[in-house]
Short mmCIF file of C-alpha atoms and ligand atoms in Angstrom, two decimals:
data_model
loop_
_atom_site.label_atom_id
_atom_site.label_comp_id
_atom_site.label_asym_id
_atom_site.label_seq_id
_atom_site.Cartn_x
_atom_site.Cartn_y
_atom_site.Cartn_z
CA MET A 237 -2.00 8.32 20.17
CA ALA A 238 -5.28 6.66 19.06
CA HIS A 239 -5.79 3.12 20.58
CA PRO A 240 -8.50 0.62 19.41
CA VAL A 241 -11.39 0.56 21.32
CA PRO A 242 -11.18 -2.15 23.87
CA ILE A 243 -13.59 -5.07 23.37
CA GLN A 244 -15.02 -7.39 26.11
CA PHE A 245 -15.61 -10.94 25.06
CA ARG A 246 -18.45 -12.78 26.97
CA ASP A 247 -21.04 -15.60 27.13
CA PRO A 248 -24.50 -14.84 25.66
CA ASP A 249 -26.76 -13.64 28.35
CA LEU A 250 -30.24 -13.39 26.78
CA GLU A 251 -32.09 -12.64 30.17
CA ALA A 252 -29.81 -9.06 29.87
CA LEU A 253 -30.89 -8.10 26.40
CA ALA A 254 -34.42 -6.36 27.36
CA SER A 255 -32.39 -3.87 29.50
CA LEU A 256 -29.06 -3.34 27.62
CA PRO A 257 -28.56 0.56 27.06
CA GLY A 258 -27.03 1.77 23.93
CA ARG A 259 -26.93 -0.41 20.69
CA ILE A 260 -27.42 -3.99 20.16
CA VAL A 261 -26.26 -5.45 16.75
CA ILE A 262 -27.55 -8.56 15.48
CA LEU A 263 -26.30 -10.98 12.64
CA ALA A 264 -28.86 -12.16 9.87
CA GLY A 265 -27.62 -14.77 7.58
CA GLU A 266 -28.78 -16.16 4.30
CA GLY A 267 -32.54 -16.13 4.06
CA GLY A 268 -32.75 -14.03 7.17
CA ALA A 269 -31.41 -16.95 9.55
CA LEU A 270 -31.07 -15.58 12.87
CA GLY A 271 -28.99 -16.95 15.76
CA PRO A 272 -30.32 -17.48 19.48
CA GLY A 273 -29.69 -13.82 20.51
CA ALA A 274 -31.19 -12.37 17.37
CA LYS A 275 -34.19 -14.53 17.98
CA ARG A 276 -34.72 -13.09 21.46
CA VAL A 277 -34.43 -9.58 20.20
CA ASN A 278 -36.87 -10.36 17.53
CA LYS A 279 -39.35 -11.60 20.18
CA LEU A 280 -38.96 -8.76 22.34
CA MET A 281 -39.37 -6.54 19.37
CA ARG A 282 -42.96 -8.43 18.65
CA GLY A 283 -41.37 -9.82 15.34
CA ALA A 284 -40.09 -6.66 13.90
CA VAL A 285 -36.62 -8.15 13.04
CA GLU A 286 -38.42 -11.07 11.11
CA ARG A 287 -40.25 -8.39 9.12
CA TYR A 288 -37.32 -6.53 8.12
CA VAL A 289 -35.22 -9.76 7.06
CA ALA A 290 -38.39 -10.56 4.94
CA SER A 291 -38.26 -7.34 3.25
CA ASP A 292 -37.09 -6.15 -0.27
CA ALA A 293 -34.77 -3.66 1.71
CA PHE A 294 -33.00 -6.72 3.19
CA ALA A 295 -32.92 -8.86 0.18
CA LYS A 296 -30.91 -5.76 -1.67
CA MET A 297 -28.07 -5.66 1.27
CA LYS A 298 -24.88 -6.93 0.61
CA GLN A 299 -22.78 -9.40 2.83
CA GLY A 300 -21.50 -6.93 5.59
CA ASP A 301 -24.10 -4.07 4.94
CA ALA A 302 -26.22 -2.97 7.79
CA GLN A 303 -29.54 -1.29 8.85
CA ASP A 304 -30.49 0.36 11.94
CA LEU A 305 -34.05 -0.11 13.57
CA ALA A 306 -34.07 2.89 15.64
CA TRP A 307 -35.76 3.29 19.23
CA PRO A 308 -37.15 -0.49 19.04
CA ALA A 309 -40.45 -1.01 21.25
CA GLY A 310 -39.64 -3.64 23.78
CA LEU A 311 -35.98 -2.98 24.44
CA ALA A 312 -34.51 -0.51 26.48
CA ALA A 313 -31.53 0.05 23.77
CA ASP A 314 -31.37 3.17 21.56
CA ALA A 315 -31.24 1.17 18.18
CA VAL A 316 -30.77 -2.55 17.09
CA GLN A 317 -28.46 -2.55 14.20
CA VAL A 318 -29.21 -5.60 11.67
CA VAL A 319 -25.97 -6.91 9.89
CA ARG A 320 -26.18 -9.09 7.00
CA LEU A 321 -23.62 -11.71 7.57
CA ASP A 322 -23.55 -15.37 7.13
CA LYS A 323 -22.47 -17.64 9.95
CA ARG A 324 -19.67 -18.90 7.66
CA ALA A 325 -18.56 -15.68 6.21
CA ASP A 326 -14.85 -15.27 5.08
CA VAL A 327 -12.31 -13.15 6.78
CA THR A 328 -12.86 -10.16 4.49
CA THR A 329 -16.60 -10.22 4.67
CA ALA A 330 -16.60 -10.90 8.61
CA ARG A 331 -14.09 -7.67 8.69
CA LYS A 332 -16.48 -5.45 6.32
CA ALA A 333 -19.34 -6.24 8.38
CA GLY A 334 -17.25 -5.32 11.60
CA GLY A 335 -16.85 -1.94 10.04
CA SER A 336 -20.37 -1.48 9.28
CA ILE A 337 -20.49 -1.66 13.33
CA GLY A 338 -17.57 0.13 14.19
CA ALA A 339 -18.81 3.15 11.97
CA LYS A 340 -21.84 3.80 14.32
CA LEU A 341 -20.75 3.02 17.78
CA GLY A 342 -22.91 4.77 20.40
CA LYS A 343 -21.80 6.78 23.30
CA ALA A 344 -23.88 4.85 25.68
CA GLY A 345 -22.16 1.18 24.33
CA THR A 346 -22.50 -1.15 21.99
CA THR A 347 -23.44 -4.96 22.39
CA VAL A 348 -22.77 -7.36 19.50
CA LEU A 349 -24.64 -10.64 19.49
CA ALA A 350 -22.28 -12.51 17.46
CA ASP A 351 -23.74 -16.01 18.48
CA GLY A 352 -22.11 -19.00 16.57
CA LEU A 353 -20.37 -16.54 14.23
CA LEU A 354 -17.00 -18.44 13.08
CA ARG A 355 -15.04 -15.27 12.31
CA ALA A 356 -16.06 -13.45 15.29
CA ALA A 357 -12.55 -12.31 15.98
CA ASP A 358 -12.32 -10.59 12.39
CA LEU A 359 -15.69 -9.09 12.92
CA SER A 360 -14.21 -7.49 16.18
CA PHE A 361 -11.12 -6.40 14.04
CA GLY A 362 -13.04 -4.79 11.39
CA LEU A 363 -15.03 -2.94 14.01
CA VAL A 364 -12.01 -1.63 15.83
CA LEU A 365 -10.26 -0.37 12.35
CA ARG A 366 -13.31 1.45 11.42
CA ALA A 367 -13.97 2.88 14.80
CA TYR A 368 -10.42 4.95 14.32
CA GLU A 369 -10.78 8.69 14.98
CA PHE A 370 -8.18 11.31 14.65
CA THR A 371 -8.93 13.78 17.42
CA ALA A 372 -5.53 15.21 18.38
CA HIS A 373 -6.58 18.75 17.40
CA LYS A 374 -10.26 18.81 18.15
CA THR A 375 -10.90 21.23 21.00
CA GLY A 376 -14.04 21.03 23.21
CA GLU A 377 -15.30 17.79 24.87
CA HIS A 378 -14.76 14.68 22.77
CA THR A 379 -16.72 11.54 24.44
CA PRO A 380 -15.09 8.18 23.08
CA PRO A 381 -17.51 5.42 22.35
CA GLY A 382 -19.08 3.56 25.20
CA PRO A 383 -17.94 0.15 26.17
CA VAL A 384 -18.10 -2.41 23.39
CA THR A 385 -19.30 -6.30 24.40
CA PHE A 386 -19.25 -9.25 22.31
CA MET A 387 -21.81 -11.94 23.24
CA VAL A 388 -20.35 -14.98 21.80
CA ALA A 389 -20.24 -18.85 22.05
CA GLY A 390 -16.86 -19.52 23.34
CA PRO A 391 -15.48 -16.13 24.24
CA GLU A 392 -12.16 -17.25 25.58
CA ALA A 393 -11.14 -18.63 22.14
CA VAL A 394 -12.49 -15.70 20.54
CA ALA A 395 -10.41 -13.37 22.70
CA ALA A 396 -7.52 -15.35 22.05
CA ALA A 397 -8.01 -15.30 18.17
CA ALA A 398 -8.31 -11.52 18.59
CA SER A 399 -5.31 -10.73 20.52
CA PRO A 400 -2.59 -10.79 17.47
CA LEU A 401 -5.54 -8.57 15.42
CA ALA A 402 -5.03 -6.16 18.47
CA ALA A 403 -1.31 -5.66 17.78
CA LEU A 404 -2.18 -5.25 14.13
CA ALA A 405 -4.69 -2.69 14.70
CA GLU A 406 -2.08 -0.65 17.21
CA GLY A 407 0.22 -0.73 14.04
CA VAL A 408 -2.25 0.42 11.59
CA PHE A 409 -3.46 3.08 14.25
CA PHE A 410 0.07 4.41 14.57
CA THR A 411 0.41 4.74 10.73
CA ARG A 412 -2.80 6.51 10.34
CA ASP A 413 -2.01 8.95 13.17
CA LEU A 414 1.56 9.71 11.56
CA VAL A 415 -0.14 10.26 8.28
CA ASN A 416 -2.74 12.43 9.35
CA GLU A 417 -0.59 14.49 11.69
CA PRO A 418 0.13 17.88 10.20
CA ALA A 419 3.56 19.04 9.23
CA ASN A 420 4.02 21.77 11.84
CA ILE A 421 3.49 18.99 14.55
CA LEU A 422 5.21 16.12 12.75
CA THR A 423 8.54 17.80 12.12
CA THR A 424 11.59 15.88 11.08
CA ASP A 425 12.48 16.05 15.08
CA ASP A 426 8.98 14.83 16.19
CA PHE A 427 8.69 11.96 13.98
CA ALA A 428 11.94 10.42 14.83
CA ALA A 429 11.16 11.23 18.61
CA ARG A 430 7.84 8.99 18.12
CA LEU A 431 10.15 6.15 16.57
CA ALA A 432 12.63 6.40 19.40
CA ALA A 433 9.94 6.14 21.96
CA MET A 434 9.21 2.40 20.45
CA GLN A 435 12.35 1.16 22.10
CA GLU A 436 10.14 0.61 24.95
CA LEU A 437 8.59 -2.27 22.74
CA GLY A 438 11.90 -3.98 22.60
CA LEU A 439 12.67 -2.34 19.07
CA GLU A 440 16.30 -1.33 18.75
CA VAL A 441 16.14 2.39 17.28
CA GLU A 442 19.17 4.71 15.80
CA ILE A 443 18.80 8.02 14.61
CA LEU A 444 21.38 9.35 12.15
CA GLU A 445 21.56 13.13 12.17
CA GLU A 446 22.79 15.39 9.45
CA ALA A 447 26.57 14.88 10.38
CA ASP A 448 26.36 11.07 10.29
CA LEU A 449 24.58 11.31 6.86
CA THR A 450 27.11 13.65 5.52
CA LYS A 451 29.72 11.28 6.55
CA LEU A 452 28.13 8.25 4.75
CA GLY A 453 27.80 10.47 1.64
CA MET A 454 24.19 10.66 1.13
CA GLY A 455 23.98 13.49 -1.11
CA ALA A 456 20.91 12.91 -2.56
CA LEU A 457 18.80 12.70 0.76
CA LEU A 458 20.78 15.72 2.04
CA GLY A 459 19.98 17.50 -1.09
CA VAL A 460 16.30 17.28 -0.72
CA GLY A 461 16.09 18.42 2.71
CA GLN A 462 18.60 21.32 2.55
CA GLY A 463 15.87 24.17 2.07
CA SER A 464 14.22 23.14 5.10
CA GLU A 465 14.76 24.61 8.82
CA SER A 466 13.94 21.07 10.00
CA PRO A 467 17.16 18.80 10.17
CA SER A 468 17.12 15.62 7.77
CA LYS A 469 17.28 12.31 9.39
CA VAL A 470 17.36 8.57 8.85
CA VAL A 471 16.02 6.31 11.51
CA VAL A 472 16.74 2.55 11.78
CA MET A 473 14.44 0.26 13.62
CA GLN A 474 15.75 -3.25 14.08
CA TRP A 475 13.40 -6.09 15.37
CA ASN A 476 15.55 -9.48 15.94
CA GLY A 477 12.96 -12.04 16.68
CA GLY A 478 14.14 -14.68 14.67
CA PRO A 479 17.27 -16.84 14.45
CA LYS A 480 20.79 -14.86 15.46
CA ASP A 481 22.22 -15.79 12.11
CA GLN A 482 19.33 -15.13 9.79
CA PRO A 483 20.00 -12.16 7.61
CA PRO A 484 16.95 -9.52 8.35
CA PHE A 485 14.21 -8.48 5.60
CA ALA A 486 14.48 -4.72 4.93
CA LEU A 487 11.51 -2.38 4.62
CA VAL A 488 12.43 1.19 3.72
CA GLY A 489 10.36 4.48 3.72
CA LYS A 490 9.89 7.73 2.16
CA GLY A 491 9.38 10.28 4.93
CA VAL A 492 8.99 13.65 3.52
CA VAL A 493 7.17 15.27 6.23
CA PHE A 494 5.83 17.99 3.93
CA ASP A 495 6.53 18.26 -0.08
CA THR A 496 6.10 21.71 -1.19
CA GLY A 497 7.97 20.70 -4.46
CA GLY A 498 10.85 22.85 -3.51
CA ILE A 499 12.13 25.42 -6.04
CA SER A 500 9.77 23.40 -8.50
CA ILE A 501 6.91 24.46 -6.51
CA LYS A 502 3.69 22.80 -6.60
CA PRO A 503 0.44 24.67 -7.22
CA ALA A 504 -1.40 26.11 -4.16
CA GLY A 505 -4.69 24.12 -4.44
CA GLY A 506 -4.43 20.66 -2.75
CA MET A 507 -1.06 21.35 -1.41
CA GLU A 508 -2.30 20.90 2.22
CA GLU A 509 -2.49 17.20 1.24
CA MET A 510 1.34 16.75 1.11
CA THR A 511 1.29 16.28 4.91
CA MET A 512 0.71 12.57 3.98
CA ASP A 513 4.11 12.52 1.93
CA MET A 514 5.77 10.75 4.83
CA GLY A 515 3.18 7.88 4.14
CA GLY A 516 5.82 5.10 3.21
CA ALA A 517 7.65 6.00 6.65
CA GLY A 518 4.61 5.67 8.35
CA VAL A 519 3.66 2.52 6.84
CA VAL A 520 7.32 0.87 7.98
CA SER A 521 6.93 2.59 11.22
CA GLY A 522 3.30 0.87 11.86
CA VAL A 523 4.62 -2.71 10.52
CA MET A 524 7.82 -2.43 12.96
CA ARG A 525 5.10 -1.37 15.98
CA THR A 526 3.07 -4.54 15.26
CA LEU A 527 6.09 -6.68 14.96
CA ALA A 528 7.47 -5.76 18.00
CA LEU A 529 3.72 -6.14 19.77
CA ARG A 530 3.23 -9.48 18.66
CA GLY A 531 6.57 -10.55 19.30
CA ALA A 532 7.20 -11.97 15.57
CA LYS A 533 9.80 -14.50 15.13
CA ALA A 534 11.57 -12.87 12.28
CA ASN A 535 14.85 -10.34 11.96
CA VAL A 536 13.04 -6.87 10.23
CA VAL A 537 14.98 -3.71 9.97
CA GLY A 538 12.75 -0.93 9.04
CA LEU A 539 14.78 2.30 7.69
CA VAL A 540 12.88 5.58 7.31
CA GLY A 541 14.46 8.90 5.40
CA ILE A 542 12.90 11.72 7.24
CA VAL A 543 13.38 15.23 5.32
CA GLU A 544 11.06 18.39 4.48
CA ASN A 545 11.09 19.57 0.88
CA MET A 546 10.93 23.38 1.15
CA PRO A 547 11.89 26.23 -1.39
CA ASP A 548 14.56 28.46 0.22
CA GLY A 549 17.74 30.39 -0.46
CA LYS A 550 19.55 27.25 0.52
CA ALA A 551 17.13 24.80 -1.48
CA ILE A 552 18.61 22.59 -4.30
CA ARG A 553 17.74 23.99 -7.84
CA PRO A 554 16.82 22.47 -11.22
CA GLY A 555 19.94 21.31 -12.78
CA ASP A 556 21.93 20.96 -9.44
CA VAL A 557 23.90 17.66 -9.79
CA LEU A 558 23.77 15.72 -6.60
CA THR A 559 26.27 12.65 -5.65
CA SER A 560 24.38 9.66 -4.22
CA MET A 561 25.94 7.31 -1.43
CA LYS A 562 26.10 4.92 -4.06
CA GLY A 563 28.57 7.25 -6.15
CA ASP A 564 26.22 7.75 -8.91
CA THR A 565 25.63 11.55 -9.87
CA ILE A 566 22.05 12.76 -10.51
CA GLU A 567 20.89 15.98 -12.54
CA VAL A 568 17.94 17.15 -10.70
CA ILE A 569 15.26 18.28 -13.24
CA ASN A 570 12.69 18.85 -11.09
CA THR A 571 13.02 19.46 -7.30
CA ASP A 572 9.38 17.99 -6.87
CA ALA A 573 10.83 14.50 -7.79
CA GLU A 574 12.45 14.36 -4.38
CA GLY A 575 11.15 11.15 -2.90
CA ARG A 576 13.30 8.69 -5.07
CA LEU A 577 16.33 10.91 -3.98
CA VAL A 578 15.37 10.29 -0.48
CA LEU A 579 15.22 6.46 -0.96
CA ALA A 580 18.10 5.94 -3.47
CA ASP A 581 20.18 6.71 -0.47
CA VAL A 582 18.47 4.98 2.22
CA MET A 583 17.85 1.95 0.34
CA TRP A 584 21.72 1.82 -0.64
CA TYR A 585 22.62 2.34 2.99
CA ALA A 586 20.18 -0.70 3.84
CA GLN A 587 21.68 -2.92 1.51
CA GLU A 588 25.39 -2.05 2.31
CA ARG A 589 25.06 -2.11 6.13
CA PHE A 590 22.38 -5.12 6.54
CA LYS A 591 23.01 -7.30 3.36
CA PRO A 592 19.40 -8.14 3.56
CA SER A 593 17.55 -11.09 2.45
CA GLY A 594 14.83 -9.01 0.38
CA MET A 595 13.98 -5.37 0.48
CA ILE A 596 10.43 -3.58 -0.13
CA ASN A 597 10.40 0.02 -0.18
CA LEU A 598 7.07 2.31 0.17
CA ALA A 599 6.46 5.85 -0.93
CA THR A 600 4.07 8.37 -1.75
CA LEU A 601 5.86 8.73 -4.97
CA THR A 602 4.03 9.68 -7.95
CA GLY A 603 1.02 11.56 -9.19
CA ALA A 604 1.16 9.33 -12.17
CA ILE A 605 0.16 6.22 -10.10
CA ILE A 606 -3.09 7.64 -9.35
CA VAL A 607 -3.86 8.54 -12.95
CA ALA A 608 -2.82 4.54 -13.62
CA LEU A 609 -4.55 2.88 -10.74
CA GLY A 610 -6.54 5.37 -9.05
CA HIS A 611 -7.15 5.05 -5.39
CA GLU A 612 -7.90 1.13 -5.44
CA ASN A 613 -4.65 -0.49 -6.06
CA THR A 614 -1.10 0.37 -4.68
CA GLY A 615 1.24 0.08 -7.70
CA VAL A 616 3.66 -2.76 -7.11
CA PHE A 617 7.40 -2.74 -9.04
CA SER A 618 9.53 -5.53 -8.81
CA ASN A 619 12.72 -7.51 -9.96
CA ASN A 620 11.69 -10.77 -8.33
CA ASP A 621 8.79 -12.85 -9.44
CA ALA A 622 8.79 -14.87 -6.28
CA LEU A 623 8.86 -12.05 -3.95
CA CYS A 624 6.29 -10.13 -5.75
CA ASN A 625 3.99 -12.89 -5.86
CA ALA A 626 4.14 -13.56 -2.06
CA PHE A 627 3.54 -9.85 -1.66
CA LEU A 628 0.45 -9.88 -3.86
CA LYS A 629 -0.97 -12.62 -2.03
CA ALA A 630 -0.64 -11.34 1.19
CA ALA A 631 -2.08 -8.13 -0.05
CA ALA A 632 -5.12 -10.07 -1.43
CA ALA A 633 -5.62 -12.12 1.79
CA GLU A 634 -5.98 -8.71 3.80
CA GLY A 635 -8.23 -7.16 1.31
CA GLU A 636 -5.36 -4.51 0.38
CA GLY A 637 -5.39 -3.45 -3.37
CA ALA A 638 -2.02 -4.02 -4.99
CA TRP A 639 -1.39 -4.47 -8.80
CA ARG A 640 1.69 -5.16 -10.44
CA MET A 641 3.29 -2.54 -12.99
CA PRO A 642 5.87 -3.27 -15.60
CA MET A 643 9.50 -2.22 -15.86
CA GLY A 644 12.10 -2.45 -18.69
CA GLU A 645 15.05 -1.03 -20.31
CA ALA A 646 13.05 1.26 -22.66
CA TYR A 647 11.73 3.09 -19.42
CA ASP A 648 15.19 3.32 -17.87
CA ALA A 649 16.65 4.79 -20.99
CA LYS A 650 14.37 7.74 -20.42
CA LEU A 651 16.61 8.80 -17.35
CA LYS A 652 19.64 9.53 -19.34
CA SER A 653 21.36 12.76 -18.50
CA ARG A 654 23.82 14.79 -20.75
CA ILE A 655 25.84 15.93 -17.84
CA ALA A 656 25.44 13.17 -14.93
CA ASP A 657 24.82 9.34 -14.54
CA MET A 658 21.09 10.07 -14.75
CA MET A 659 18.22 12.66 -14.16
CA ASN A 660 15.89 12.68 -11.49
CA VAL A 661 12.92 12.59 -14.03
CA GLY A 662 12.02 10.36 -17.04
CA GLY A 663 9.21 12.67 -18.58
CA ARG A 664 5.48 12.71 -18.00
CA ASP A 665 4.73 9.21 -19.72
CA GLY A 666 4.80 6.38 -17.66
CA GLY A 667 5.95 8.42 -14.98
CA ALA A 668 5.32 5.90 -12.27
CA ILE A 669 7.40 3.43 -13.97
CA THR A 670 10.48 5.75 -14.78
CA ALA A 671 10.25 6.44 -10.83
CA ALA A 672 10.42 2.74 -10.38
CA GLN A 673 13.32 2.51 -12.85
CA PHE A 674 15.15 5.26 -10.86
CA LEU A 675 14.84 3.36 -7.55
CA ALA A 676 16.08 -0.21 -9.35
CA ARG A 677 19.52 1.76 -10.12
CA PHE A 678 19.98 1.59 -6.23
CA VAL A 679 18.82 -2.02 -5.94
CA LYS A 680 21.85 -4.55 -5.78
CA PRO A 681 21.05 -7.20 -8.63
CA GLU A 682 21.11 -9.89 -6.02
CA VAL A 683 18.49 -8.63 -3.63
CA PRO A 684 14.97 -9.44 -4.31
CA TRP A 685 13.02 -6.21 -4.11
CA CYS A 686 9.65 -4.58 -4.47
CA HIS A 687 8.44 -0.68 -4.84
CA LEU A 688 5.34 0.14 -3.37
CA ASP A 689 4.03 3.23 -4.79
CA ILE A 690 1.31 4.34 -2.37
CA ALA A 691 0.49 7.95 -3.59
CA GLY A 692 -3.15 6.76 -4.38
CA THR A 693 -3.76 4.53 -1.27
CA ALA A 694 -2.33 6.02 1.63
CA LEU A 695 -4.80 8.82 2.14
CA LEU A 696 -8.43 8.73 1.03
CA LYS A 697 -11.10 11.66 0.53
CA SER A 698 -14.08 9.15 1.59
CA ASP A 699 -14.90 6.84 4.03
CA THR A 700 -13.99 2.93 3.22
CA ALA A 701 -15.31 -0.10 4.91
CA LEU A 702 -12.48 -0.34 7.38
CA ALA A 703 -11.32 3.42 7.84
CA PRO A 704 -12.70 6.85 8.32
CA LYS A 705 -11.78 9.33 5.60
CA GLY A 706 -8.07 10.47 5.75
CA ALA A 707 -5.11 8.02 6.26
CA THR A 708 -5.89 4.30 5.61
CA GLY A 709 -2.63 2.46 6.90
CA TRP A 710 -2.82 0.51 3.63
CA GLY A 711 0.14 -1.88 3.76
CA VAL A 712 0.51 -2.37 7.47
CA MET A 713 -1.72 -5.54 7.22
CA ALA A 714 0.03 -7.01 3.95
CA LEU A 715 3.60 -6.67 5.22
CA ASN A 716 2.62 -8.04 8.65
CA ARG A 717 1.34 -10.98 6.88
CA LEU A 718 4.11 -11.40 4.21
CA ILE A 719 6.76 -11.66 7.23
CA LYS A 720 4.59 -14.07 8.77
CA ASP A 721 4.38 -16.11 5.61
CA MET A 722 7.90 -15.90 4.95
CA TYR A 723 9.43 -16.69 8.30
CA GLU A 724 7.00 -17.80 10.99
CA GLY A 725 5.89 -20.98 8.89
N1 BES B 481 4.52 13.35 -3.20
C1 BES B 481 4.47 13.34 -4.71
C2 BES B 481 3.69 12.55 -5.17
C3 BES B 481 2.04 12.53 -4.82
C4 BES B 481 1.32 13.04 -5.64
C5 BES B 481 1.96 11.66 -3.55
C6 BES B 481 -0.10 13.13 -5.18
C7 BES B 481 0.56 11.78 -3.38
C8 BES B 481 -0.22 12.40 -4.03
C9 BES B 481 5.98 13.31 -5.39
O1 BES B 481 7.05 13.98 -4.41
C10 BES B 481 5.84 14.19 -6.56
O2 BES B 481 5.85 15.33 -6.31
N2 BES B 481 5.92 13.52 -7.83
C11 BES B 481 6.02 14.39 -8.84
C12 BES B 481 7.05 13.76 -9.90
C13 BES B 481 7.15 14.46 -11.15
C14 BES B 481 7.82 16.09 -10.89
C15 BES B 481 8.21 13.84 -12.02
C16 BES B 481 4.66 13.88 -9.54
O3 BES B 481 4.20 12.97 -9.40
O4 BES B 481 3.99 15.17 -10.14
MN1 MN B 482 7.36 16.08 -4.79
ZN1 ZN B 483 6.78 13.86 -2.48
#
C-alpha cells in the first residue's frame, strides 16, 4: 500500500541552510515578499532570489505555482524551488502550493522553509497528496523520495494541525490504490480481503457471500455477477464512533472490479479503463478508513457491492428479467448498464437493515455524465435540498468539483418497460439522469439521499495540482468533511 511521505516539523535553523542537501523550498508572497528563511537563502545566493521575484516570470505566476532555480551558487542544495504563496493564503491555495512541492520531491530530501505561513499544515497536506505514487507493479529499483522537513514557526502546533490530515491522506491513498489496481489483482475476493483487513482499525467488517445474497433476494446484483468466475459479494463496514442510539449515515458504493459490458460488450479501445469501475466502492472504503484512523465521533456504515461484469455462457442477456431485493422486476435492455443493478440491491439492503438517517451512493455510473460535465465535476442528484446543499458545501470547501443535476417524473417515465416494472436504461438522451431516476426507485421517500456519478472524476488522464495522473480519490475529502459537519459540531 502507498503511504503518505512522512514529514518532520522543526524550528527554523538558518545556520544549516548553506549545507543542506537535496531541495530547498522557499515561499514568495505578494510583491515578492520573503520570510526570514527565504531572505537567508537569497543572501547565500547573492541576491538571485530577489532578482527572480522582481522578474516578469514571477509576476506571471499564479498563487501556488513554483519555479526551480537549479544548482544554486552559494548553497550545497541541488535546487531552490520558489513557490508563490502569500503568508495569509487560504486552505485551497496552500494545498495547491503544497502540490507544486510534492510533484518535485528529490531523492536527497526536501526542506521547506515555511517561515510564518498560516496554513503550513495544509501546505504539507497538498505536498503529501501530490507525492502519491502507484508503484506496485514496477519492477527494478524504486527509490522513494528523501526525507521532507518543514522549518516553521511553532512546529508543534503545525504538527498537531497536520495529524487529522494524515488520516485523510491515508484514506485518499487507500482509494487511489484500489482504483489504480488492475482487475486480475483486485478480484472480488482480493477487494473483500483488503476491506476485511480494516478490522484492525476498529471497523466492524462483514462479508456477505453469494449464498447470503441469494437468501436476501438480491437478484439484480447477482445477475450482474453471474457471468464471472469471481464470486459476487457485498461488504458491510461499520464505524460506530457516535452515540449508541444515533442511526447511522449510509455510504453505498458501486464496486464493479471490471466492466466489459457483459453480452452488450464494450468496444475494445479504452476498455482497459474499466478497471476503475469499482471507484464508488473505492471512495466509500477510503472514507471508512479515514473515519476509523481519526476516530470520528459519528456512526457511519459503508456498504459496497463487489462484482465483475463478464460475457459468458452463464451471463445475463439483453431481454432477461431480474427480480430485485425490493421485489421490483427489471428488464435488462443493456447488460452494460450494470452499476445501477448492483446499487439497487445494496441501497435497498442498506435502508432495510440500518434505517439510516441519510444515504449517499457513489458510482462510476455513466459515460453520459462525462458528456455533461467533463472531468471537472461529479454529477450530484438528490431528493433532498438540505443534504444536497450540505454536500455541495463540503465539496467546495475541499476543492472537489461537484454540480447538481436535475431529476423529475418525465425522466423517470423513460424507464417504463412493456414486460417488467422497469427497464434498466432510458435511452441515450439525458443518460446520467435516467440512471439516477433508476436508482431513485430504490430509495425510500423518507430517506434523504444523494447519488454521486463519479465516472468523470475518479480517474484522470493528466496530472492535477493534488494528484498524479490516474486515480484521484475524488470524494474522500468531501465526504469526510460532510460527516464532520453533520455529526461532529
Ligand atoms: N462503467 C460504465 C460507465 C463509465 C463510462 C464509467 C466511462 C467510466 C468511464 C457503466 O457501467 C456503463 O457502461 N454505462 C453505460 C450505460 C448505458 C449502457 C445506458 C454508458 O454510460 O454507456
Ligand atoms: Mn457498464
Ligand atoms: Zn460500469
